[in-house]
Amino acid sequence: MVREMGCEVRRLLLAAALLPSFAFADTRVPAIDDMVALKRVSQPAMSPDGARVAYVVRKANWEENAFETEIWLADVKSGTSRVFTQAKKSSDAPAFSPDGSSLAFLSDREGKRQVYVMSLSGGESRKLTSAEEGVSRFAYSRDGKRIAFVATDPKTEAMKERQKLYGDVTIEDEATNPAHLHVIKVDDGASKRLTSGTFVVGAFDWSPDDREIAFDFTQSTDPSFGVTSNISVVDTDSATVRPLVNQDGPDGDPRYSPDGKLIAFATAMQEVASFYYKNGKVATIPAAGGTITPITSAFDEDPRLVAWTRNGIFLAANQKTEAGLFKVEPAGKTVARVPLESPIATGFAFSADAANLAFIGSSASAYPEVFAGAASGGAAKKLSDVGRDLAAFTLGTSEVVSWKSTDGTLIEGVLRKPAGYTPGAQAPLLVIIHGGPTGVSRPSLFGAGYVYPMEAWLAKGALILEPNYRGSAGYGEAFRSLNVRNLGVGDAWDVISGIDSLIAKGLVDKTKVGVMGWSQGGYISAFLTTHDSARFRAVSVGAGISNWVTYYVSTDIHPFTRQYLKATPWDDPEIYRKTSPMTYIKGAKAPTLIQHGDSDQRVPVSDAFELYQGLRDQGVEARLALYRGFGHGLNKPKALRHALQENLDWFDKHLFGVPSAK
């Protein structure tokens, strides 16, 4: 026994000596609980005069096993922040009143999410709405006297009677859960319903004179109904509804021009067969109805409407590994990027005169924080400081790298290195593949890899590659189209060629490579574990597709598969066979960890069981972790803790040959 322990100690020391050299400062590596508990900011809102910014901070409540949010309030001039809401559960979605005297927000402190209003001068918050099923979104009228909100309709007596007689029964593709617009007076709470029918209201916008509200709607909360969404306008006094945009494909997020004459909106321009990967557009239409005019057709990205101000229409979009704010001139239809100091900027909010701007900014050396500055760009002042806890940790670095794929396509990705890394001995490599497929990996200060403990692996001397494979956002429509009828196959080219490029540079030990990912990243990992398994010491598949036929008939977004594979399984079974990991199950060799929510509707859990059983039948080491009650993502601290630990243990065992510290 003693002799065996001595041999093990010598083996571990030798393994450590073979890792690349790097130096640690007098800090420590973040533990898994540190990774889960790290605070995050979101939803900045700017006061009308630009003097204040409200924003949301998320933190982990381990006792309640929940992520909870509170609203903070920052003074732009001094740069100081203070917590504004302190209540049980969560508060978010802050919105300043038009006169800047109070803040409205959503909170579930008393059960369902309702609208609350609180004076900026202090005092207790006042509950404004009492919707039986809660409120999903809201907005002040321009004069501040009313608030419009969307609430799901309560169950009808007929629905309650049916449930009493038959229990819980769901009829597939039956429109359910209608949600509608209401308005409520801020002073006395008097409310009025504006829309009704079997549809679901989404985004909306008040007209400048408060007489109308433009809103988008779909036929159901089921994502399959999202193939077509339309826009109508409702009179806020008479509740009369008139159609505005009624065409095939998704149309939504309406925004009035400052003079009220036009409405801008996001649109696929009747593209119903490929909108998942083609560029969306922003178009305008007269508020009274008329001709639709696209204004971003020349912009080769997928823009998102931010605001229509007196200074122009502002959009948010990705550009390769960056993200920023863009301005479009409707007359000239030209789009230009606003020169913000942060290369990665999201979550934009304007002052009333559109001269000032709040946003969340980050970079490879700066954790995401809330900033405020001029809407024209330039330097901005940091208002939040949630990343201060990172000063206690030793962190790796990140940089953008590129390589040529098998077919010559130029691919970019993020390469993470240990702190103090200097090229030397070849390092183990972990490949972490983002989801989407229209997601994107970006350089960042902290390796926040969802359920993948990046910083722990960097501390062990490993390199981490995050490839922006074909189909990723930020590289234009043609690039996003490259995995159409080529899913898995072309994606695998991009991952494998990225690994080979690092091996060719002498940075990576080709015998110590692992791969992992969630959702689409899980699918690509599953494809690699069955199709090119000999390359990998270990694989982790998170909520991934293993069989496109199984997925197609079970998912809640059937159009996704038809658009990317350009056929149903009955029309073209060969393309489903070619792109499915299960087709190549007999080639599987690498030990594979599978993680999946048992209530996942986006990628149903049957795909996890199919891969797991197939691996077992081949005698491949496999482990399936099911997260009970979770859908496509894990959104509770303890589940994330477990998933992170599982991945850490799996690759510690198979890639590093080191027993877990657990």
XYZ file of C-alpha atoms in Angstrom:
662
model
C 0.000 0.000 0.000
C 2.781 2.457 0.998
C 4.771 1.545 -2.112
C 1.727 2.162 -4.325
C 1.174 5.576 -2.709
C 4.824 6.468 -3.303
C 4.542 5.558 -6.978
C 1.389 7.662 -7.274
C 3.110 10.690 -5.704
C 6.040 10.381 -8.124
C 3.619 10.079 -11.068
C 1.753 13.234 -10.065
C 4.975 15.181 -9.588
C 6.175 14.086 -13.016
C 2.852 15.097 -14.591
C 3.096 18.539 -12.992
C 6.686 18.969 -14.204
C 5.621 18.333 -17.789
C 3.077 21.181 -17.830
C 3.989 24.581 -19.363
C 5.664 27.025 -17.014
C 3.597 29.856 -15.523
C 3.744 31.935 -12.362
C 1.011 32.753 -9.847
C 0.721 35.978 -7.900
C -0.113 35.892 -4.209
C -3.727 35.008 -4.952
C -5.771 31.860 -5.389
C -7.624 29.999 -8.110
C -11.413 30.571 -8.005
C -13.263 27.565 -6.616
C -16.470 26.306 -8.181
C -18.629 28.146 -5.655
C -16.722 31.340 -6.466
C -17.550 30.855 -10.138
C -21.243 30.339 -9.458
C -21.547 33.182 -6.958
C -19.749 35.868 -8.967
C -22.109 38.839 -9.331
C -23.335 39.986 -12.741
C -24.897 43.243 -13.961
C -27.682 43.689 -16.505
C -30.572 45.922 -17.656
C -29.146 49.447 -17.293
C -31.727 52.251 -17.456
C -30.839 55.953 -17.673
C -32.811 58.762 -16.061
C -34.358 61.304 -18.458
C -31.758 63.947 -17.543
C -28.865 61.492 -17.829
C -27.788 62.095 -14.229
C -28.587 58.626 -12.879
C -28.426 55.033 -14.018
C -30.376 52.153 -12.510
C -29.127 48.635 -13.130
C -29.667 45.069 -11.949
C -27.184 42.966 -9.963
C -27.547 39.190 -9.793
C -26.264 37.197 -6.842
C -26.538 33.592 -5.659
C -28.740 32.732 -2.678
C -27.432 29.326 -1.651
C -29.994 28.835 1.132
C -32.908 29.314 -1.243
C -31.015 27.719 -4.142
C -31.871 30.652 -6.384
C -30.279 33.476 -8.315
C -31.789 36.700 -7.023
C -31.578 40.221 -8.387
C -31.709 43.670 -6.852
C -31.723 47.117 -8.434
C -28.846 49.498 -7.819
C -28.842 53.254 -8.446
C -25.753 55.114 -9.611
C -24.970 58.823 -9.689
C -23.226 59.528 -12.983
C -21.358 62.645 -11.825
C -19.808 61.106 -8.715
C -19.647 57.548 -10.074
C -21.024 56.138 -6.825
C -23.677 53.415 -6.591
C -26.068 52.253 -3.882
C -28.543 49.434 -3.618
C -32.058 50.721 -4.345
C -34.309 47.708 -3.701
C -33.911 45.338 -0.776
C -36.683 42.781 -0.586
C -37.257 39.060 -0.649
C -36.779 37.290 -3.966
C -35.986 39.487 -6.979
C -36.485 42.948 -8.443
C -35.505 43.868 -12.000
C -36.531 45.711 -15.212
C -35.998 49.244 -13.812
C -37.639 52.151 -15.671
C -37.492 55.846 -14.717
C -40.662 57.889 -14.792
C -40.563 60.549 -17.558
C -40.164 63.308 -14.956
C -37.309 61.413 -13.304
C -38.870 61.459 -9.840
C -39.486 57.736 -9.386
C -38.487 54.297 -10.569
C -40.841 51.522 -11.626
C -39.717 47.900 -11.665
C -40.898 44.283 -11.596
C -40.677 42.129 -8.475
C -41.879 38.733 -7.332
C -41.515 39.608 -3.629
C -45.189 38.777 -3.011
C -45.517 35.855 -5.420
C -46.162 36.635 -9.109
C -44.140 39.380 -10.786
C -45.908 42.734 -10.477
C -45.104 46.364 -11.238
C -43.916 48.429 -8.275
C -43.178 52.156 -8.120
C -40.743 53.809 -5.706
C -39.758 57.449 -5.264
C -36.088 58.251 -5.852
C -36.161 60.400 -2.739
C -36.783 57.307 -0.612
C -39.642 55.628 1.204
C -41.458 52.372 0.605
C -42.258 50.973 -2.813
C -45.885 50.864 -3.928
C -47.381 47.827 -5.649
C -49.194 49.042 -8.756
C -50.482 45.905 -10.521
C -52.186 42.757 -9.255
C -52.316 40.563 -12.348
C -53.332 37.016 -11.416
C -50.611 35.433 -13.557
C -48.102 38.237 -13.131
C -46.637 40.851 -15.489
C -44.038 40.067 -18.161
C -43.140 43.602 -19.304
C -44.246 47.210 -18.888
C -43.530 50.789 -20.045
C -44.425 54.303 -18.925
C -46.551 56.481 -21.176
C -44.686 59.533 -22.484
C -46.448 61.837 -20.014
C -45.819 59.439 -17.108
C -49.467 59.248 -16.064
C -50.044 55.640 -17.163
C -48.143 52.399 -17.458
C -48.876 49.808 -20.125
C -48.145 46.205 -19.247
C -48.475 42.680 -20.625
C -50.077 39.994 -18.474
C -51.020 36.395 -19.226
C -54.754 35.769 -19.020
C -55.901 33.740 -16.009
C -57.467 30.361 -16.691
C -61.086 30.593 -17.819
C -63.834 28.752 -15.991
C -64.051 26.361 -18.946
C -60.337 25.602 -18.660
C -60.631 25.053 -14.913
C -63.585 22.728 -15.422
C -61.720 20.757 -18.089
C -58.749 20.377 -15.760
C -61.053 19.269 -12.968
C -62.606 16.608 -15.196
C -59.550 15.357 -17.087
C -56.469 16.537 -15.210
C -53.531 18.199 -16.959
C -53.769 17.546 -20.682
C -51.879 19.454 -23.346
C -52.957 19.408 -26.979
C -49.896 19.861 -29.202
C -49.961 22.923 -31.478
C -53.046 24.275 -29.766
C -52.728 28.002 -29.085
C -52.642 28.532 -25.327
C -51.769 31.064 -22.667
C -52.905 34.291 -24.345
C -51.222 37.408 -22.972
C -52.570 40.905 -23.471
C -51.977 44.611 -23.135
C -53.404 46.587 -20.250
C -52.963 50.171 -19.080
C -53.051 51.369 -15.495
C -53.037 54.879 -14.037
C -50.015 55.520 -11.863
C -51.832 57.763 -9.376
C -54.923 55.713 -8.488
C -54.304 52.254 -9.993
C -57.354 52.299 -12.250
C -56.691 49.817 -15.063
C -58.142 48.948 -18.460
C -57.634 46.021 -20.813
C -56.658 46.997 -24.360
C -56.449 43.713 -26.312
C -58.154 40.340 -26.255
C -58.217 37.122 -28.258
C -56.189 33.934 -28.655
C -52.785 35.534 -29.162
C -49.762 36.599 -27.133
C -48.570 40.210 -27.014
C -44.798 40.699 -26.976
C -42.892 43.979 -27.339
C -44.717 47.312 -27.592
C -44.145 51.073 -27.762
C -46.204 54.156 -26.878
C -46.791 56.741 -29.586
C -45.296 60.182 -28.812
C -48.782 61.598 -28.081
C -49.779 58.562 -25.935
C -52.878 57.985 -28.039
C -51.742 54.641 -29.448
C -49.540 51.673 -28.673
C -47.901 49.591 -31.383
C -47.368 45.958 -30.374
C -46.208 42.664 -31.854
C -47.975 39.358 -31.252
C -47.863 35.634 -32.022
C -50.529 32.982 -31.797
C -49.025 31.141 -28.827
C -46.209 31.024 -26.308
C -45.097 27.845 -28.116
C -41.929 28.827 -30.060
C -43.160 26.856 -33.063
C -45.710 29.623 -33.608
C -42.882 32.197 -33.836
C -42.455 31.503 -37.552
C -44.919 34.339 -38.048
C -45.462 37.330 -35.790
C -47.290 40.492 -36.758
C -47.696 44.085 -35.584
C -50.897 45.955 -34.769
C -51.778 49.296 -33.201
C -54.309 49.834 -30.427
C -56.035 53.093 -29.476
C -55.431 53.626 -25.741
C -58.817 55.260 -25.176
C -61.209 53.169 -27.274
C -59.151 49.924 -27.255
C -59.747 49.707 -31.017
C -57.105 47.568 -32.729
C -55.963 47.989 -36.331
C -53.453 45.814 -38.219
C -50.184 47.449 -39.266
C -47.731 44.764 -40.441
C -49.296 41.511 -41.590
C -46.866 39.443 -43.632
C -45.272 36.017 -43.463
C -42.269 35.576 -41.207
C -41.355 37.240 -37.916
C -42.009 40.990 -37.560
C -41.736 42.690 -34.177
C -40.258 45.142 -31.694
C -42.012 48.276 -33.035
C -40.558 51.742 -32.235
C -42.185 55.086 -33.055
C -40.218 57.896 -34.663
C -39.933 61.014 -32.440
C -42.555 62.792 -34.556
C -44.880 59.771 -34.524
C -45.131 59.550 -38.308
C -43.195 56.316 -38.805
C -42.660 53.055 -36.943
C -39.433 51.071 -37.151
C -39.494 47.334 -36.533
C -37.402 44.180 -36.817
C -38.326 41.954 -39.733
C -37.346 38.943 -41.809
C -39.121 40.548 -44.810
C -41.266 37.463 -45.451
C -38.281 35.125 -45.245
C -39.839 32.062 -43.634
C -37.446 29.360 -44.823
C -34.100 30.633 -43.481
C -34.541 33.403 -40.899
C -32.709 31.373 -38.250
C -29.387 32.047 -39.967
C -29.948 34.876 -42.462
C -29.667 38.551 -41.588
C -32.722 40.075 -40.030
C -33.500 43.635 -41.075
C -34.862 46.827 -39.631
C -37.605 48.448 -41.677
C -39.963 51.407 -41.358
C -43.645 51.800 -42.129
C -45.930 54.843 -41.851
C -47.687 54.770 -38.483
C -51.012 55.020 -40.333
C -50.072 52.046 -42.513
C -48.539 51.773 -45.959
C -45.367 50.670 -47.679
C -42.665 48.817 -45.750
C -39.156 50.153 -46.380
C -36.100 48.130 -45.248
C -33.300 50.430 -44.060
C -30.502 48.014 -43.097
C -30.297 45.766 -46.174
C -26.680 46.806 -46.790
C -25.638 45.925 -43.219
C -24.173 42.413 -43.192
C -25.180 41.411 -39.699
C -28.268 40.682 -37.620
C -29.163 44.058 -36.015
C -31.376 44.525 -32.971
C -33.405 47.694 -32.488
C -32.338 49.748 -29.470
C -34.118 53.099 -29.820
C -35.402 55.669 -32.288
C -34.271 59.038 -30.967
C -34.118 62.544 -32.358
C -30.496 61.728 -33.222
C -31.364 58.692 -35.333
C -32.153 55.005 -35.043
C -29.747 53.042 -32.868
C -29.035 49.341 -33.277
C -27.020 46.711 -31.436
C -25.034 44.103 -33.355
C -22.091 41.723 -33.199
C -18.899 42.258 -35.164
C -16.707 39.170 -35.024
C -15.693 38.787 -31.357
C -16.851 42.313 -30.526
C -20.315 43.798 -29.943
C -21.355 47.415 -30.213
C -23.834 50.200 -30.861
C -24.654 51.297 -34.399
C -26.553 54.246 -35.808
C -28.602 54.179 -38.978
C -29.838 57.202 -40.922
C -33.256 56.183 -42.310
C -32.996 58.504 -45.296
C -29.576 57.364 -46.471
C -29.909 53.828 -45.072
C -26.289 53.957 -43.948
C -25.139 52.169 -40.782
C -22.118 53.314 -38.768
C -20.666 52.040 -35.505
C -20.659 54.396 -32.521
C -17.021 54.571 -31.297
C -17.428 53.408 -27.703
C -14.325 52.748 -25.641
C -15.424 49.207 -24.738
C -14.958 46.706 -27.596
C -17.774 44.590 -26.162
C -20.807 46.739 -25.348
C -24.423 45.645 -24.814
C -27.598 46.667 -22.939
C -27.932 50.244 -24.183
C -30.173 52.926 -22.632
C -30.473 56.627 -23.490
C -31.346 59.860 -21.720
C -34.463 61.692 -22.914
C -32.499 63.971 -25.267
C -30.424 61.019 -26.545
C -27.229 62.891 -25.675
C -26.161 60.444 -22.962
C -25.899 56.689 -22.878
C -25.640 53.842 -20.369
C -24.403 50.374 -21.312
C -22.548 47.276 -20.121
C -18.953 47.243 -21.306
C -16.184 44.665 -21.125
C -13.004 43.478 -22.820
C -10.306 40.829 -22.548
C -8.953 42.708 -19.527
C -12.134 44.167 -18.002
C -15.063 42.366 -16.353
C -18.562 43.431 -17.563
C -19.615 46.586 -15.701
C -22.146 49.398 -16.152
C -20.822 52.546 -17.850
C -22.244 55.963 -18.719
C -21.002 58.425 -21.320
C -21.885 60.457 -24.366
C -24.138 58.822 -26.936
C -21.704 59.960 -29.614
C -19.059 57.633 -28.192
C -15.656 58.031 -26.605
C -14.637 57.514 -23.002
C -17.235 56.467 -20.435
C -17.360 56.371 -16.634
C -17.591 53.032 -14.824
C -20.517 53.017 -12.381
C -20.642 49.459 -11.039
C -17.901 47.388 -9.429
C -19.192 43.818 -9.270
C -15.916 42.506 -10.642
C -13.911 43.690 -7.636
C -13.984 40.170 -6.155
C -11.815 38.974 -9.029
C -8.834 40.794 -7.526
C -8.488 37.893 -5.083
C -7.974 35.353 -7.856
C -5.268 34.220 -10.217
C -6.846 34.390 -13.665
C -5.785 33.327 -17.111
C -5.594 35.524 -20.196
C -7.573 35.446 -23.446
C -6.825 36.473 -27.009
C -8.327 36.106 -30.483
C -6.705 33.553 -32.786
C -7.536 32.393 -36.316
C -6.889 29.443 -38.606
C -7.937 27.934 -41.936
C -10.549 25.181 -41.827
C -10.566 22.035 -43.961
C -12.345 23.766 -46.856
C -10.238 26.949 -46.591
C -12.749 28.967 -44.554
C -11.096 31.395 -42.137
C -12.191 30.627 -38.575
C -11.617 32.709 -35.462
C -11.729 31.709 -31.835
C -10.645 32.643 -28.348
C -7.496 31.090 -26.899
C -7.125 31.160 -23.117
C -3.761 30.705 -21.442
C -2.702 30.244 -17.811
C -1.549 33.280 -15.831
C 2.142 33.902 -16.453
C 2.169 31.425 -19.335
C 5.316 31.167 -21.426
C 5.608 28.735 -24.351
C 7.475 25.647 -23.321
C 6.339 22.086 -22.952
C 3.230 21.124 -24.891
C 0.066 21.709 -22.868
C -3.188 19.773 -22.499
C -6.002 21.388 -24.488
C -9.677 21.801 -23.559
C -11.994 22.840 -26.390
C -15.217 24.550 -25.275
C -17.816 24.999 -28.022
C -20.526 27.661 -27.746
C -24.206 27.073 -28.476
C -26.544 28.655 -30.951
C -25.276 27.896 -33.503
C -25.472 31.676 -33.819
C -23.721 32.247 -30.517
C -20.232 33.688 -30.257
C -17.221 33.293 -27.961
C -15.455 36.490 -26.947
C -12.244 37.274 -25.072
C -12.941 38.115 -21.433
C -11.172 38.745 -18.170
C -12.825 35.829 -16.399
C -13.351 32.449 -18.040
C -17.069 32.213 -17.280
C -17.727 28.953 -19.076
C -21.277 28.241 -17.860
C -20.822 24.664 -16.569
C -17.170 24.437 -17.592
C -14.646 25.521 -14.912
C -12.191 27.241 -17.237
C -10.089 28.952 -14.598
C -9.549 25.678 -12.731
C -8.169 24.063 -15.883
C -6.017 27.058 -16.730
C -4.527 26.788 -13.244
C -3.542 23.211 -14.091
C -1.514 24.477 -17.042
C -4.007 23.703 -19.800
C -4.855 25.844 -22.812
C -8.509 26.444 -23.689
C -9.803 27.012 -27.220
C -13.280 28.419 -27.899
C -13.887 28.213 -31.658
C -16.325 30.497 -33.435
C -17.238 27.763 -35.904
C -19.193 28.370 -39.109
C -22.677 29.560 -38.232
C -21.479 31.789 -35.378
C -22.812 35.331 -35.052
C -20.742 38.379 -35.905
C -19.200 37.192 -39.177
C -21.955 37.984 -41.656
C -24.781 36.109 -43.351
C -22.626 34.043 -45.698
C -20.591 32.683 -42.788
C -23.729 31.894 -40.781
C -25.038 29.966 -43.802
C -22.000 27.704 -44.137
C -23.400 24.978 -41.909
C -26.729 24.757 -43.747
C -27.028 21.087 -44.799
C -23.557 20.765 -43.309
C -24.273 20.690 -39.568
C -21.797 18.687 -37.553
C -19.668 17.968 -40.600
C -18.469 21.502 -41.327
C -18.566 22.388 -37.646
C -16.255 19.456 -36.906
C -13.860 20.648 -39.631
C -13.608 23.994 -37.859
C -12.965 22.482 -34.429
C -10.477 19.853 -35.616
C -8.546 22.318 -37.772
C -8.313 24.698 -34.803
C -6.845 21.929 -32.678
C -4.419 20.993 -35.451
C -3.276 24.600 -35.825
C -2.268 24.720 -32.152
C -0.557 21.338 -32.409
C 1.376 22.549 -35.472
C 2.624 25.536 -33.469
C 3.972 23.192 -30.819
C 1.616 24.512 -28.123
C -0.538 21.432 -27.543
C 0.061 17.826 -26.564
C -2.063 16.026 -29.160
C -2.516 13.072 -26.800
C -4.232 15.258 -24.184
C -7.218 16.926 -25.812
C -10.763 17.149 -24.464
C -13.889 18.709 -25.973
C -17.191 19.893 -24.527
C -20.163 22.188 -25.136
C -23.824 22.881 -24.344
C -26.815 22.898 -26.719
C -25.402 23.277 -30.249
C -21.968 22.981 -28.655
C -23.200 19.756 -27.071
C -24.343 18.510 -30.472
C -20.941 19.218 -32.036
C -19.273 17.473 -29.078
C -21.556 14.467 -29.598
C -20.695 14.459 -33.306
C -16.989 14.477 -32.447
C -17.281 11.732 -29.827
C -18.839 9.372 -32.374
C -17.143 10.566 -35.562
C -13.569 11.492 -34.612
C -13.353 10.043 -31.132
C -9.748 8.809 -31.285
C -8.519 12.407 -31.055
C -9.989 12.986 -27.614
C -9.146 11.742 -24.157
C -12.609 12.746 -22.931
C -15.792 14.470 -24.096
C -18.661 16.237 -22.312
C -22.026 16.630 -24.070
C -24.382 19.191 -22.517
C -28.030 19.176 -23.688
C -26.865 18.107 -27.130
C -28.608 16.616 -30.148
C -27.613 13.042 -30.975
C -30.161 12.188 -33.654
C -31.753 14.836 -35.861
C -34.838 12.678 -36.511
C -35.451 12.222 -32.789
C -34.823 15.922 -32.269
C -37.035 17.069 -35.144
C -40.130 15.235 -33.949
C -39.647 16.194 -30.286
C -38.307 19.752 -30.105
C -40.381 22.864 -29.494
C -38.798 24.591 -32.530
C -39.432 22.243 -35.468
C -38.708 25.002 -38.066
C -35.077 25.198 -36.882
C -34.265 21.756 -38.279
C -36.162 22.285 -41.531
C -34.316 25.536 -42.145
C -30.808 24.194 -41.499
C -31.229 20.775 -43.136
C -33.628 22.070 -45.825
C -35.844 19.018 -45.548
C -37.883 16.875 -43.208
C -36.672 13.343 -42.377
C -39.336 11.999 -44.727
C -38.173 14.171 -47.626
C -34.428 13.580 -47.279
C -33.484 10.869 -44.765
C -29.876 10.915 -46.012
C -29.124 14.450 -44.773
C -30.499 13.496 -41.357
C -28.316 10.382 -41.343
C -25.188 12.270 -42.473
C -25.433 14.943 -39.775
C -26.535 12.783 -36.819
C -23.935 11.659 -34.248
C -25.734 8.330 -33.785
C -24.912 7.382 -37.364
C -21.284 7.017 -36.313
C -21.829 5.477 -32.873
C -19.710 2.409 -33.688
C -16.692 4.688 -34.027
C -17.044 6.070 -30.485
C -14.080 5.516 -28.190
C -13.625 8.544 -25.916
C -15.123 8.483 -22.385
C -18.188 10.725 -22.575
C -20.042 12.641 -19.878
C -23.627 13.601 -20.752
C -25.513 16.352 -18.866
C -29.165 17.138 -19.578
C -32.263 18.670 -18.001
C -35.006 16.058 -17.808
C -37.684 18.636 -18.714
C -35.804 20.069 -21.696
C -38.191 20.909 -24.536
C -35.640 22.600 -26.798
C -33.405 19.493 -26.974
C -35.562 16.728 -25.466
C -33.894 14.336 -23.053
C -34.507 11.407 -25.413
C -31.422 12.562 -27.321
C -29.339 12.144 -24.159
C -30.650 8.636 -23.521
C -30.059 7.653 -27.146
C -26.407 8.707 -27.017
C -25.891 7.174 -23.584
C -27.293 3.782 -24.555
C -25.391 3.783 -27.824
C -22.107 4.444 -26.030
C -22.821 1.719 -23.484
C -23.592 -0.760 -26.263
C -20.167 -0.007 -27.719
C -18.468 -0.547 -24.383
C -17.465 3.130 -24.156
C -17.252 4.638 -20.694
C -20.238 6.974 -20.335
C -21.935 8.866 -17.535
C -25.370 10.509 -17.721
C -26.292 13.238 -15.229
C -29.982 14.222 -15.340
C -31.060 17.493 -13.744
C -34.584 17.003 -12.477
C -37.063 19.753 -13.222
C -34.691 21.730 -15.445
C -35.266 22.674 -19.054
C -32.631 23.555 -21.633
C -30.498 25.502 -19.174
C -29.497 25.171 -15.535
C -30.628 28.259 -13.658
C -30.108 27.409 -10.001
C -26.833 27.660 -8.073
C -26.705 24.099 -6.767
C -27.369 22.556 -10.172
C -24.602 24.690 -11.667
C -22.316 23.701 -8.797
C -22.917 20.032 -9.576
C -22.496 20.394 -13.342
C -19.240 22.310 -12.895
C -17.925 19.728 -10.442
C -18.902 16.860 -12.749
C -16.963 18.391 -15.623
C -13.990 19.171 -13.409
C -13.876 15.583 -12.117
C -14.377 14.064 -15.571
C -11.473 15.850 -17.216
C -9.281 15.657 -14.114
C -9.626 11.897 -14.353
C -9.288 11.411 -18.088
C -7.105 14.307 -19.244
C -4.888 15.182 -16.316
C -4.743 11.820 -14.581
C -5.151 13.618 -11.274
C -7.776 12.612 -8.685
C -10.400 15.271 -8.061
C -9.977 17.532 -5.050
C -13.643 16.921 -4.200
